[in-house]
Amino acid sequence: MSELRQRFYIEDCPIRGEVVHLEKVLQTILAQRDYPQAIEVLLGEMLSATALLASTLKIKGRISLQIQAAGTFKWAMAECDHLGQLRASADYQEDPRFAEGTDSSTVLKALVSPVLFINIEPEVGERYQGIIALERDTLAGCLMQYYDLSAQIPTKIRLASTAQRAGGLLIQLLPRNSEEEQQRVDEDLWPRLTLLTETLKAQELIELDATEILYRLYNEEEVRLPEVELLSFGCTCSKDRCANALIHIGAEAVRETLEFQNPITMDCQFCSTRYTFTAEEALGLFGKHLS
Ligand SMILES: [Zn+2]
């Protein structure tokens, strides 16, 4: 099994974590466009990261990571919902620097005026948007810094990806229940587990099964494994959402578009589904305002 998220707990300790693996989901997403290697690897890491972060949410809804930049790399987005459905896409101009890369640092280094957002969209309730500083070489480094500074939850994250397979591991130190526990965990167990986490090679994270990774790293502890969660490719696009986008740009812009494109076609950047609006349908969205 490869499209999965495996939660784990260290018995009798305020430490939890997740391992994710993506294979077909990643390949399906990367097949939407002819991405160069460095961008494939970045998207693989972003997908693993959103799958890891989604596991920390206690709400129904979606979490996404979004990079925006001003140079040849325009944007990238990866999203995961509470059902484990993932999607991702990126937009960029040709750049020889993107031709090869083994981790997210290749693209991160090439970004001009970049911003990395973390978005949480609950089905009910208020949206949250945080900004993550891009001050570390890799995506995992940036996310760990964010957790340390903003969420103040000690967190270790490892991410790795090729064009075929991606993997991620997150381990977090939760609030301790007593001073005795705090001393025992903070001074011994947590530093030891984070050091072990760093020893995992990227190739091992990508290729080994979740249970094997956990055994290799933490076999001195009692690791408890709840049932795995399955991950899948899923897009949330719909004709209604496209209609909302047309309403958003306004009747005037829609009329102008119809002069050179009739019917209006809109291709989803995440799944390539094509939505078509005849002139009547498109203008009908504006109802009485048009007459
Ligand atoms: Zn779609």
Coordinates of C-alpha atoms and ligand atoms in Angstrom, one line a residue:
M1 CA 0.0 0.0 0.0
S2 CA 1.4 3.4 -0.9
E3 CA -1.3 6.0 -0.7
L4 CA -1.5 6.3 3.0
R5 CA -1.0 8.2 6.2
Q6 CA 0.0 6.3 9.3
R7 CA -0.4 7.9 12.7
F8 CA 1.8 6.8 15.5
Y9 CA 2.1 7.4 19.3
I10 CA 5.0 6.7 21.6
E11 CA 3.4 4.8 24.4
D12 CA 3.0 6.7 27.7
C13 CA 4.6 9.8 26.2
P14 CA 3.2 13.1 24.9
I15 CA 4.7 12.4 21.5
R16 CA 2.7 11.8 18.3
G17 CA 3.6 11.7 14.6
E18 CA 2.6 10.7 11.1
V19 CA 4.2 9.1 8.1
V20 CA 2.8 9.6 4.6
H21 CA 3.4 8.0 1.3
L22 CA 2.2 8.9 -2.1
E23 CA 2.7 7.1 -5.4
K24 CA -0.3 7.0 -7.8
V25 CA -1.7 10.2 -6.4
L26 CA 1.6 12.0 -7.0
Q27 CA 1.9 10.5 -10.5
T28 CA -1.7 11.5 -11.4
I29 CA -1.1 15.0 -10.2
L30 CA 2.3 15.4 -12.0
A31 CA 0.7 14.0 -15.2
Q32 CA -1.5 17.1 -15.5
R33 CA 1.4 19.1 -16.9
D34 CA 4.9 18.5 -18.3
Y35 CA 6.7 19.7 -15.1
P36 CA 10.5 19.9 -15.0
Q37 CA 12.1 17.8 -12.3
A38 CA 12.8 20.4 -9.7
I39 CA 9.1 21.4 -9.7
E40 CA 7.9 17.8 -9.6
V41 CA 10.0 17.3 -6.5
L42 CA 8.7 20.6 -4.9
L43 CA 5.1 19.5 -5.6
G44 CA 5.8 16.1 -4.1
E45 CA 7.2 17.6 -1.0
M46 CA 4.3 20.1 -0.8
L47 CA 1.7 17.3 -1.1
S48 CA 3.4 15.2 1.6
A49 CA 3.5 18.2 3.8
T50 CA -0.2 19.1 3.4
A51 CA -1.1 15.5 4.0
L52 CA 0.9 15.6 7.3
L53 CA -0.5 19.0 8.3
A54 CA -4.1 17.9 7.5
S55 CA -3.7 15.2 10.2
T56 CA -3.2 17.8 12.9
L57 CA -6.5 19.5 12.0
K58 CA -9.5 18.6 14.2
I59 CA -12.0 20.1 11.8
K60 CA -13.8 19.1 8.6
G61 CA -12.3 21.2 5.8
R62 CA -9.1 21.8 3.8
I63 CA -5.6 22.8 4.5
S64 CA -3.3 24.2 1.8
L65 CA 0.2 25.4 1.3
Q66 CA 0.7 28.1 -1.3
I67 CA 3.9 29.6 -2.7
Q68 CA 3.7 32.9 -4.6
A69 CA 6.7 34.5 -6.2
A70 CA 7.6 37.2 -8.8
G71 CA 10.3 35.6 -10.9
T72 CA 10.1 32.7 -13.5
F73 CA 8.3 30.7 -10.8
K74 CA 4.8 32.1 -10.3
W75 CA 3.0 29.9 -7.8
A76 CA 2.5 26.4 -6.5
M77 CA -0.3 25.1 -4.4
A78 CA -1.0 21.8 -2.7
E79 CA -4.2 21.0 -0.7
C80 CA -5.5 18.2 1.4
D81 CA -8.9 17.8 3.0
H82 CA -10.2 15.9 6.0
L83 CA -11.0 12.9 3.8
G84 CA -7.4 12.6 2.7
Q85 CA -8.1 14.0 -0.8
L86 CA -5.2 15.8 -2.3
R87 CA -4.5 18.0 -5.3
A88 CA -1.7 20.3 -6.4
S89 CA -0.6 22.5 -9.3
A90 CA 2.1 25.0 -10.2
D91 CA 2.6 27.8 -12.7
Y92 CA 6.1 28.9 -13.9
Q93 CA 8.0 30.0 -17.0
E94 CA 10.7 27.9 -18.5
D95 CA 13.9 28.2 -16.6
P96 CA 17.0 25.9 -16.9
R97 CA 17.4 26.0 -13.1
F98 CA 14.2 23.9 -12.8
A99 CA 15.4 21.1 -15.1
E100 CA 17.0 19.1 -12.3
G101 CA 16.6 18.9 -8.5
T102 CA 16.6 16.4 -5.7
D103 CA 14.7 18.4 -3.1
S104 CA 12.7 21.6 -2.7
S105 CA 15.8 23.8 -2.2
T106 CA 16.4 24.0 -5.9
V107 CA 13.1 25.9 -6.5
L108 CA 13.2 27.8 -3.2
K109 CA 16.6 29.2 -4.1
A110 CA 15.3 30.5 -7.4
L111 CA 12.3 32.3 -6.0
V112 CA 12.0 36.1 -6.3
S113 CA 10.0 37.9 -3.6
P114 CA 8.3 34.7 -2.5
V115 CA 5.6 34.3 0.1
L116 CA 4.5 31.0 1.5
F117 CA 1.0 30.8 2.9
I118 CA -0.7 28.2 5.0
N119 CA -4.5 28.3 4.6
I120 CA -7.0 26.5 6.7
E121 CA -10.6 26.5 5.3
P122 CA -13.1 24.8 7.6
E123 CA -16.4 23.7 6.0
V124 CA -18.1 25.8 8.8
G125 CA -16.5 28.7 10.5
E126 CA -13.7 31.2 9.8
R127 CA -10.8 30.7 7.5
Y128 CA -7.3 31.1 8.7
Q129 CA -4.3 32.3 6.8
G130 CA -0.8 32.2 8.1
I131 CA 2.4 33.4 6.5
I132 CA 5.5 31.1 6.7
A133 CA 8.9 32.7 6.5
L134 CA 11.0 31.3 3.7
E135 CA 14.2 31.5 5.6
R136 CA 15.3 27.9 5.5
D137 CA 16.8 26.0 2.5
T138 CA 14.0 23.4 2.3
L139 CA 10.2 23.4 2.7
A140 CA 10.6 21.1 5.7
G141 CA 12.9 23.6 7.3
C142 CA 10.5 26.5 6.7
L143 CA 7.6 24.5 8.2
M144 CA 9.6 23.5 11.3
Q145 CA 10.5 27.1 11.9
Y146 CA 6.8 28.0 11.6
Y147 CA 5.8 25.5 14.2
D148 CA 8.5 26.5 16.5
L149 CA 7.8 30.3 16.3
S150 CA 4.1 30.5 15.6
A151 CA 2.5 27.4 16.9
Q152 CA 5.2 26.8 19.6
I153 CA 4.8 23.1 19.2
P154 CA 8.2 21.4 18.9
T155 CA 8.0 19.6 15.6
K156 CA 10.4 17.7 13.4
I157 CA 9.4 17.3 9.7
R158 CA 11.1 15.3 7.0
L159 CA 10.0 15.5 3.4
A160 CA 11.3 13.7 0.3
S161 CA 10.1 13.2 -3.3
T162 CA 11.0 12.0 -6.7
A163 CA 8.7 12.2 -9.7
Q164 CA 7.3 8.7 -8.8
R165 CA 7.0 8.6 -5.1
A166 CA 6.9 11.0 -2.2
G167 CA 7.2 10.5 1.6
G168 CA 6.9 12.6 4.7
L169 CA 7.3 12.2 8.4
L170 CA 6.2 14.5 11.2
I171 CA 6.9 14.0 14.9
Q172 CA 5.5 16.4 17.5
L173 CA 6.0 17.0 21.2
L174 CA 2.6 17.7 22.8
P175 CA 1.9 19.4 26.2
R176 CA 3.5 17.5 29.1
N177 CA 1.2 16.4 32.0
S178 CA 3.6 16.9 34.9
E179 CA 6.9 18.4 35.8
E180 CA 8.3 14.9 36.2
E181 CA 7.1 14.0 32.6
Q182 CA 8.4 17.3 31.3
Q183 CA 11.9 16.6 32.7
R184 CA 12.0 13.0 31.4
V185 CA 10.7 13.8 27.9
D186 CA 12.3 17.2 27.2
E187 CA 15.7 16.3 28.5
D188 CA 16.0 12.8 27.2
L189 CA 13.4 11.3 25.0
W190 CA 12.5 14.2 22.7
P191 CA 16.1 15.2 21.8
R192 CA 16.9 11.5 21.2
L193 CA 13.9 10.9 18.9
T194 CA 14.6 14.1 16.9
L195 CA 18.2 13.1 16.4
L196 CA 17.1 9.7 15.2
T197 CA 14.5 11.3 12.9
E198 CA 17.4 13.2 11.3
T199 CA 19.3 10.0 10.5
L200 CA 16.6 8.9 8.1
K201 CA 17.8 9.2 4.5
A202 CA 15.6 10.8 1.8
Q203 CA 15.7 7.5 -0.2
E204 CA 14.5 5.5 2.9
L205 CA 11.7 7.9 3.5
I206 CA 10.5 7.5 -0.1
E207 CA 11.0 3.7 -0.5
L208 CA 10.5 2.0 2.9
D209 CA 7.0 1.1 4.3
A210 CA 5.7 3.3 7.1
T211 CA 6.0 0.5 9.6
E212 CA 9.6 -0.2 8.6
I213 CA 10.6 3.5 8.9
L214 CA 9.1 3.7 12.4
Y215 CA 10.8 0.5 13.4
R216 CA 14.2 1.6 12.1
L217 CA 13.9 4.9 13.9
Y218 CA 12.1 4.3 17.2
N219 CA 12.5 0.5 17.9
E220 CA 13.7 1.3 21.4
E221 CA 10.3 2.8 22.2
E222 CA 6.9 1.3 22.3
V223 CA 5.2 2.7 19.2
R224 CA 1.5 2.4 19.0
L225 CA -0.1 2.4 15.5
P226 CA -3.8 3.2 14.9
E227 CA -5.4 2.1 11.6
V228 CA -3.9 3.7 8.5
E229 CA -5.8 6.4 6.6
L230 CA -6.0 6.3 2.9
L231 CA -5.1 9.2 0.7
S232 CA -6.4 9.8 -2.8
F233 CA -6.5 12.4 -5.6
G234 CA -9.5 14.6 -5.5
C235 CA -10.4 17.9 -7.1
T236 CA -13.0 20.3 -5.7
C237 CA -13.6 22.1 -8.9
S238 CA -17.2 22.4 -10.3
K239 CA -19.2 24.4 -12.8
D240 CA -20.7 26.4 -9.9
R241 CA -17.2 27.4 -8.8
C242 CA -16.4 28.5 -12.3
A243 CA -19.6 30.4 -12.5
N244 CA -18.7 32.2 -9.3
A245 CA -15.3 33.1 -10.8
L246 CA -17.1 34.6 -13.8
I247 CA -19.5 36.6 -11.5
H248 CA -16.4 37.8 -9.7
I249 CA -14.7 39.3 -12.8
G250 CA -18.0 41.0 -13.7
A251 CA -20.4 41.3 -16.6
E252 CA -18.2 43.7 -18.5
A253 CA -15.2 41.4 -18.5
V254 CA -17.4 38.4 -19.4
R255 CA -18.8 40.3 -22.4
E256 CA -15.3 41.2 -23.6
T257 CA -14.2 37.6 -23.2
L258 CA -17.1 36.4 -25.3
E259 CA -16.0 38.6 -28.2
F260 CA -12.9 36.3 -28.7
Q261 CA -14.0 33.1 -26.9
N262 CA -17.6 31.9 -27.4
P263 CA -18.4 29.7 -25.7
I264 CA -16.2 30.5 -22.8
T265 CA -14.1 27.5 -21.7
M266 CA -12.4 27.2 -18.4
D267 CA -9.9 24.4 -17.7
C268 CA -9.2 23.3 -14.1
Q269 CA -5.5 23.7 -13.4
F270 CA -5.6 20.8 -10.9
C271 CA -7.5 18.1 -12.8
S272 CA -7.8 19.4 -16.4
T273 CA -11.6 19.2 -16.4
R274 CA -13.0 21.6 -19.0
Y275 CA -16.1 23.7 -18.1
T276 CA -18.0 25.4 -20.9
F277 CA -20.3 28.4 -20.7
T278 CA -22.4 29.5 -23.7
A279 CA -22.9 33.2 -24.1
E280 CA -26.4 32.7 -22.8
E281 CA -25.2 30.8 -19.8
A282 CA -22.4 33.2 -19.0
L283 CA -24.5 36.4 -19.4
G284 CA -27.4 34.7 -17.6
L285 CA -25.2 34.6 -14.5
F286 CA -25.7 38.4 -14.2
G287 CA -29.5 38.1 -14.4
K288 CA -31.4 41.3 -14.4
H289 CA -28.3 43.5 -14.2
L290 CA -27.8 43.1 -17.9
S291 CA -31.1 44.3 -19.4
Ligands
ZN1 ZN -10.5 20.2 -11.0

